[in-house]
Amino acid sequence: MADTVPGRLAPLLSQYDWACGRLLARLTGPDTDSGDGERVAVSPLTDAEYLWEPAPGAWSVRRKADGPGPGATVLVGAGDWGRDGGRPHPWPPPVTTIAWRMAHVAEMLLFRAEYTVGSRTGSEADLVYPGTADAAVDLLARGVRAWREALVTADDAALDEVGRCTYPDGDDAEQPFLEIVWWVNQEVLHHGAEIALLRDLHGALHRG
């Protein structure tokens, strides 16, 4: 592990920690920062929200026994549940559930860590996708920790190293590591905002 975080990495690591902390708080509660310093109460993510399909044809995480959703050709994963997938993806892309988005972020973090400081093996086909909200939060939190542990191994020279991460589902092997760090932050911020909005929509539509 690097003794100190390189100056170029420090603001990106700080942003990553903030974004992940805010996302996990929006999923678990008991509250989160509203953005203006006020604390807003948050209830833990329920299974109903987790699997809620906000539009017809949405992609999700499903029981393998039920088969893929509309437009999907496979349920990827190693367990009883799988994530809708298959290539080529439909066009336009399907709307995706909170479950699908959480799975996407978790697998991205776990496998980018694995292909940076791990054995550089494995794929989405090896991952057990959770069928419950609590288990999905645990998987996401594990991914958050794994990628952070990979980040803090990087010294300043490593940030410029092309191919430090060889994650196969992208052009990581052709990019300096600092570019991968930036991209992962963008993915967490982007999908974290989507997940938060879907929680708000579910609450507005199902509020009793």
Short mmCIF file of the C-alpha atoms (twelve columns), coordinates in Angstrom:
data_MODEL
# 
_entry.id   MODEL 
# 
loop_
_atom_site.group_PDB 
_atom_site.id 
_atom_site.type_symbol 
_atom_site.label_atom_id 
_atom_site.label_alt_id 
_atom_site.label_comp_id 
_atom_site.label_asym_id 
_atom_site.label_seq_id 
_atom_site.Cartn_x 
_atom_site.Cartn_y 
_atom_site.Cartn_z 
_atom_site.pdbx_PDB_model_num 
ATOM 1   C CA . MET A 1   0.000   0.000   0.000   1 
ATOM 2   C CA . ALA A 2   1.288   3.448   -0.818  1 
ATOM 3   C CA . ASP A 3   2.443   5.350   2.301   1 
ATOM 4   C CA . THR A 4   0.589   8.452   1.188   1 
ATOM 5   C CA . VAL A 5   -2.088  9.072   -1.395  1 
ATOM 6   C CA . PRO A 6   -0.582  10.797  -4.463  1 
ATOM 7   C CA . GLY A 7   -1.666  14.403  -4.910  1 
ATOM 8   C CA . ARG A 8   -3.419  13.640  -8.205  1 
ATOM 9   C CA . LEU A 9   -5.365  10.784  -6.629  1 
ATOM 10  C CA . ALA A 10  -6.381  12.535  -3.409  1 
ATOM 11  C CA . PRO A 11  -9.321  14.585  -4.786  1 
ATOM 12  C CA . LEU A 12  -10.654 11.618  -6.773  1 
ATOM 13  C CA . LEU A 13  -10.411 9.349   -3.727  1 
ATOM 14  C CA . SER A 14  -12.223 11.964  -1.655  1 
ATOM 15  C CA . GLN A 15  -14.934 12.225  -4.318  1 
ATOM 16  C CA . TYR A 16  -15.259 8.428   -4.455  1 
ATOM 17  C CA . ASP A 17  -15.614 8.162   -0.686  1 
ATOM 18  C CA . TRP A 18  -18.246 10.899  -0.639  1 
ATOM 19  C CA . ALA A 19  -20.245 9.479   -3.553  1 
ATOM 20  C CA . CYS A 20  -20.214 5.926   -2.170  1 
ATOM 21  C CA . GLY A 21  -21.080 7.088   1.323   1 
ATOM 22  C CA . ARG A 22  -23.994 9.126   0.038   1 
ATOM 23  C CA . LEU A 23  -25.286 6.269   -2.123  1 
ATOM 24  C CA . LEU A 24  -25.133 3.727   0.696   1 
ATOM 25  C CA . ALA A 25  -26.859 6.188   3.036   1 
ATOM 26  C CA . ARG A 26  -29.657 6.615   0.469   1 
ATOM 27  C CA . LEU A 27  -30.116 2.849   0.535   1 
ATOM 28  C CA . THR A 28  -29.832 2.143   4.255   1 
ATOM 29  C CA . GLY A 29  -30.633 5.300   6.218   1 
ATOM 30  C CA . PRO A 30  -31.343 6.334   8.859   1 
ATOM 31  C CA . ASP A 31  -30.755 9.675   7.174   1 
ATOM 32  C CA . THR A 32  -28.695 11.443  4.538   1 
ATOM 33  C CA . ASP A 33  -27.482 14.931  3.684   1 
ATOM 34  C CA . SER A 34  -30.092 16.731  1.603   1 
ATOM 35  C CA . GLY A 35  -27.365 18.686  -0.180  1 
ATOM 36  C CA . ASP A 36  -27.757 21.867  1.846   1 
ATOM 37  C CA . GLY A 37  -26.592 20.517  5.183   1 
ATOM 38  C CA . GLU A 38  -29.974 19.338  6.416   1 
ATOM 39  C CA . ARG A 39  -30.428 15.714  7.420   1 
ATOM 40  C CA . VAL A 40  -33.324 13.943  5.704   1 
ATOM 41  C CA . ALA A 41  -34.778 10.706  7.057   1 
ATOM 42  C CA . VAL A 42  -34.246 7.639   4.865   1 
ATOM 43  C CA . SER A 43  -35.810 4.220   5.333   1 
ATOM 44  C CA . PRO A 44  -33.894 1.090   4.331   1 
ATOM 45  C CA . LEU A 45  -34.415 -0.158  0.788   1 
ATOM 46  C CA . THR A 46  -37.210 -2.727  0.622   1 
ATOM 47  C CA . ASP A 47  -37.428 -5.790  -1.591  1 
ATOM 48  C CA . ALA A 48  -40.459 -4.226  -3.304  1 
ATOM 49  C CA . GLU A 49  -38.440 -1.141  -4.287  1 
ATOM 50  C CA . TYR A 50  -35.414 -3.217  -5.224  1 
ATOM 51  C CA . LEU A 51  -37.322 -5.269  -7.808  1 
ATOM 52  C CA . TRP A 52  -39.855 -2.603  -8.868  1 
ATOM 53  C CA . GLU A 53  -40.055 -2.272  -12.663 1 
ATOM 54  C CA . PRO A 54  -40.627 1.422   -13.424 1 
ATOM 55  C CA . ALA A 55  -41.482 0.896   -17.108 1 
ATOM 56  C CA . PRO A 56  -42.652 -1.920  -19.393 1 
ATOM 57  C CA . GLY A 57  -39.777 -4.094  -20.595 1 
ATOM 58  C CA . ALA A 58  -37.453 -3.061  -17.773 1 
ATOM 59  C CA . TRP A 59  -34.335 -5.147  -17.171 1 
ATOM 60  C CA . SER A 60  -33.851 -6.447  -13.646 1 
ATOM 61  C CA . VAL A 61  -32.446 -9.191  -11.449 1 
ATOM 62  C CA . ARG A 62  -34.676 -12.270 -11.700 1 
ATOM 63  C CA . ARG A 63  -34.995 -15.847 -10.552 1 
ATOM 64  C CA . LYS A 64  -33.233 -18.107 -13.029 1 
ATOM 65  C CA . ALA A 65  -36.313 -20.325 -13.048 1 
ATOM 66  C CA . ASP A 66  -38.382 -17.452 -14.484 1 
ATOM 67  C CA . GLY A 67  -36.059 -16.823 -17.426 1 
ATOM 68  C CA . PRO A 68  -34.743 -13.511 -18.820 1 
ATOM 69  C CA . GLY A 69  -36.840 -10.377 -19.086 1 
ATOM 70  C CA . PRO A 70  -38.026 -8.738  -22.332 1 
ATOM 71  C CA . GLY A 71  -35.198 -8.220  -24.801 1 
ATOM 72  C CA . ALA A 72  -32.657 -10.053 -22.641 1 
ATOM 73  C CA . THR A 73  -31.146 -13.299 -23.866 1 
ATOM 74  C CA . VAL A 74  -29.539 -14.498 -20.641 1 
ATOM 75  C CA . LEU A 75  -29.662 -14.129 -16.885 1 
ATOM 76  C CA . VAL A 76  -25.979 -13.790 -16.030 1 
ATOM 77  C CA . GLY A 77  -24.633 -14.979 -12.716 1 
ATOM 78  C CA . ALA A 78  -23.797 -18.123 -10.787 1 
ATOM 79  C CA . GLY A 79  -26.688 -18.339 -8.345  1 
ATOM 80  C CA . ASP A 80  -30.437 -18.846 -8.328  1 
ATOM 81  C CA . TRP A 81  -30.891 -15.230 -9.415  1 
ATOM 82  C CA . GLY A 82  -29.358 -13.536 -12.441 1 
ATOM 83  C CA . ARG A 83  -29.068 -10.116 -14.047 1 
ATOM 84  C CA . ASP A 84  -30.784 -9.522  -17.375 1 
ATOM 85  C CA . GLY A 85  -28.151 -9.317  -20.089 1 
ATOM 86  C CA . GLY A 86  -26.942 -10.563 -23.433 1 
ATOM 87  C CA . ARG A 87  -25.246 -8.941  -26.400 1 
ATOM 88  C CA . PRO A 88  -25.948 -7.110  -28.545 1 
ATOM 89  C CA . HIS A 89  -28.044 -4.983  -26.182 1 
ATOM 90  C CA . PRO A 90  -31.438 -3.856  -27.464 1 
ATOM 91  C CA . TRP A 91  -31.753 -0.382  -28.923 1 
ATOM 92  C CA . PRO A 92  -32.947 1.863   -27.437 1 
ATOM 93  C CA . PRO A 93  -31.537 0.553   -24.171 1 
ATOM 94  C CA . PRO A 94  -34.147 -0.757  -21.729 1 
ATOM 95  C CA . VAL A 95  -35.006 1.071   -18.535 1 
ATOM 96  C CA . THR A 96  -33.408 -0.789  -15.639 1 
ATOM 97  C CA . THR A 97  -34.523 -1.419  -12.074 1 
ATOM 98  C CA . ILE A 98  -32.772 -0.467  -8.855  1 
ATOM 99  C CA . ALA A 99  -31.728 -4.127  -8.609  1 
ATOM 100 C CA . TRP A 100 -30.112 -4.069  -12.073 1 
ATOM 101 C CA . ARG A 101 -28.290 -0.798  -11.403 1 
ATOM 102 C CA . MET A 102 -27.000 -1.924  -8.025  1 
ATOM 103 C CA . ALA A 103 -25.776 -5.164  -9.594  1 
ATOM 104 C CA . HIS A 104 -24.045 -3.233  -12.370 1 
ATOM 105 C CA . VAL A 105 -22.195 -0.935  -9.958  1 
ATOM 106 C CA . ALA A 106 -21.238 -3.773  -7.603  1 
ATOM 107 C CA . GLU A 107 -19.861 -5.985  -10.373 1 
ATOM 108 C CA . MET A 108 -17.952 -3.067  -11.893 1 
ATOM 109 C CA . LEU A 109 -16.249 -2.271  -8.578  1 
ATOM 110 C CA . LEU A 110 -15.551 -5.874  -7.636  1 
ATOM 111 C CA . PHE A 111 -14.115 -6.907  -10.968 1 
ATOM 112 C CA . ARG A 112 -12.111 -3.744  -11.561 1 
ATOM 113 C CA . ALA A 113 -10.502 -4.365  -8.175  1 
ATOM 114 C CA . GLU A 114 -9.949  -8.018  -9.084  1 
ATOM 115 C CA . TYR A 115 -8.327  -7.053  -12.387 1 
ATOM 116 C CA . THR A 116 -6.092  -4.469  -10.702 1 
ATOM 117 C CA . VAL A 117 -4.796  -6.095  -7.512  1 
ATOM 118 C CA . GLY A 118 -6.370  -9.566  -7.610  1 
ATOM 119 C CA . SER A 119 -5.923  -12.709 -9.661  1 
ATOM 120 C CA . ARG A 120 -7.241  -11.006 -12.831 1 
ATOM 121 C CA . THR A 121 -9.741  -13.774 -13.377 1 
ATOM 122 C CA . GLY A 122 -13.499 -14.114 -13.209 1 
ATOM 123 C CA . SER A 123 -16.466 -12.533 -14.910 1 
ATOM 124 C CA . GLU A 124 -20.087 -11.588 -14.341 1 
ATOM 125 C CA . ALA A 125 -20.954 -15.254 -14.935 1 
ATOM 126 C CA . ASP A 126 -19.201 -16.109 -11.640 1 
ATOM 127 C CA . LEU A 127 -21.017 -13.542 -9.490  1 
ATOM 128 C CA . VAL A 128 -23.975 -14.472 -7.288  1 
ATOM 129 C CA . TYR A 129 -26.563 -11.749 -7.797  1 
ATOM 130 C CA . PRO A 130 -28.807 -11.177 -4.764  1 
ATOM 131 C CA . GLY A 131 -32.564 -11.534 -4.855  1 
ATOM 132 C CA . THR A 132 -33.109 -9.321  -1.799  1 
ATOM 133 C CA . ALA A 133 -32.412 -5.670  -1.068  1 
ATOM 134 C CA . ASP A 134 -30.360 -6.326  2.081   1 
ATOM 135 C CA . ALA A 135 -28.069 -8.775  0.307   1 
ATOM 136 C CA . ALA A 136 -27.694 -6.378  -2.634  1 
ATOM 137 C CA . VAL A 137 -26.628 -3.558  -0.297  1 
ATOM 138 C CA . ASP A 138 -24.056 -5.902  1.253   1 
ATOM 139 C CA . LEU A 139 -22.693 -6.810  -2.198  1 
ATOM 140 C CA . LEU A 140 -22.472 -3.162  -3.199  1 
ATOM 141 C CA . ALA A 141 -20.683 -2.270  0.030   1 
ATOM 142 C CA . ARG A 142 -18.211 -5.106  -0.609  1 
ATOM 143 C CA . GLY A 143 -17.530 -3.700  -4.061  1 
ATOM 144 C CA . VAL A 144 -17.021 -0.205  -2.622  1 
ATOM 145 C CA . ARG A 145 -14.425 -1.527  -0.174  1 
ATOM 146 C CA . ALA A 146 -12.648 -3.674  -2.768  1 
ATOM 147 C CA . TRP A 147 -12.134 -0.841  -5.264  1 
ATOM 148 C CA . ARG A 148 -10.978 1.544   -2.532  1 
ATOM 149 C CA . GLU A 149 -8.398  -1.001  -1.421  1 
ATOM 150 C CA . ALA A 150 -7.173  -1.189  -5.025  1 
ATOM 151 C CA . LEU A 151 -6.994  2.602   -5.276  1 
ATOM 152 C CA . VAL A 152 -4.785  3.118   -2.250  1 
ATOM 153 C CA . THR A 153 -2.157  0.691   -3.596  1 
ATOM 154 C CA . ALA A 154 -1.353  3.192   -6.368  1 
ATOM 155 C CA . ASP A 155 1.669   5.453   -6.079  1 
ATOM 156 C CA . ASP A 156 2.176   8.392   -8.402  1 
ATOM 157 C CA . ALA A 157 3.890   6.306   -11.098 1 
ATOM 158 C CA . ALA A 158 1.076   3.758   -11.016 1 
ATOM 159 C CA . LEU A 159 -1.445  6.444   -11.931 1 
ATOM 160 C CA . ASP A 160 0.218   6.744   -15.351 1 
ATOM 161 C CA . GLU A 161 0.588   2.998   -15.855 1 
ATOM 162 C CA . VAL A 162 -1.286  1.739   -18.910 1 
ATOM 163 C CA . GLY A 163 -2.800  -1.661  -18.265 1 
ATOM 164 C CA . ARG A 164 -2.584  -1.540  -14.471 1 
ATOM 165 C CA . CYS A 165 -6.264  -2.509  -14.628 1 
ATOM 166 C CA . THR A 166 -7.148  -5.155  -17.208 1 
ATOM 167 C CA . TYR A 167 -10.903 -5.293  -16.561 1 
ATOM 168 C CA . PRO A 168 -12.200 -7.061  -19.666 1 
ATOM 169 C CA . ASP A 169 -15.520 -5.222  -20.149 1 
ATOM 170 C CA . GLY A 170 -14.042 -1.959  -21.380 1 
ATOM 171 C CA . ASP A 171 -10.840 -0.436  -22.705 1 
ATOM 172 C CA . ASP A 172 -9.143  -0.412  -19.296 1 
ATOM 173 C CA . ALA A 173 -6.026  -2.250  -20.508 1 
ATOM 174 C CA . GLU A 174 -5.406  0.580   -22.986 1 
ATOM 175 C CA . GLN A 175 -5.837  3.447   -20.506 1 
ATOM 176 C CA . PRO A 176 -3.631  5.037   -17.829 1 
ATOM 177 C CA . PHE A 177 -4.877  4.017   -14.406 1 
ATOM 178 C CA . LEU A 178 -5.844  7.587   -13.502 1 
ATOM 179 C CA . GLU A 179 -8.352  7.579   -16.378 1 
ATOM 180 C CA . ILE A 180 -9.946  4.414   -14.971 1 
ATOM 181 C CA . VAL A 181 -10.182 6.026   -11.532 1 
ATOM 182 C CA . TRP A 182 -11.986 9.011   -13.053 1 
ATOM 183 C CA . TRP A 183 -14.342 6.770   -15.025 1 
ATOM 184 C CA . VAL A 184 -15.305 4.648   -12.018 1 
ATOM 185 C CA . ASN A 185 -16.160 7.798   -10.050 1 
ATOM 186 C CA . GLN A 186 -18.372 8.913   -12.929 1 
ATOM 187 C CA . GLU A 187 -20.165 5.562   -12.912 1 
ATOM 188 C CA . VAL A 188 -20.806 5.681   -9.150  1 
ATOM 189 C CA . LEU A 189 -22.101 9.263   -9.328  1 
ATOM 190 C CA . HIS A 190 -24.188 8.591   -12.428 1 
ATOM 191 C CA . HIS A 191 -25.844 5.368   -11.314 1 
ATOM 192 C CA . GLY A 192 -26.083 6.488   -7.702  1 
ATOM 193 C CA . ALA A 193 -28.213 9.442   -8.796  1 
ATOM 194 C CA . GLU A 194 -30.396 7.125   -10.893 1 
ATOM 195 C CA . ILE A 195 -30.932 4.778   -7.956  1 
ATOM 196 C CA . ALA A 196 -31.843 7.675   -5.664  1 
ATOM 197 C CA . LEU A 197 -34.326 9.022   -8.204  1 
ATOM 198 C CA . LEU A 198 -35.952 5.612   -8.633  1 
ATOM 199 C CA . ARG A 199 -36.406 5.426   -4.853  1 
ATOM 200 C CA . ASP A 200 -38.096 8.840   -4.947  1 
ATOM 201 C CA . LEU A 201 -40.349 7.789   -7.818  1 
ATOM 202 C CA . HIS A 202 -41.333 4.553   -6.126  1 
ATOM 203 C CA . GLY A 203 -42.146 6.447   -2.942  1 
ATOM 204 C CA . ALA A 204 -44.255 9.040   -4.784  1 
ATOM 205 C CA . LEU A 205 -46.216 6.400   -6.684  1 
ATOM 206 C CA . HIS A 206 -46.770 3.997   -3.812  1 
ATOM 207 C CA . ARG A 207 -47.168 6.340   -0.879  1 
ATOM 208 C CA . GLY A 208 -50.250 5.375   1.071   1 
# 
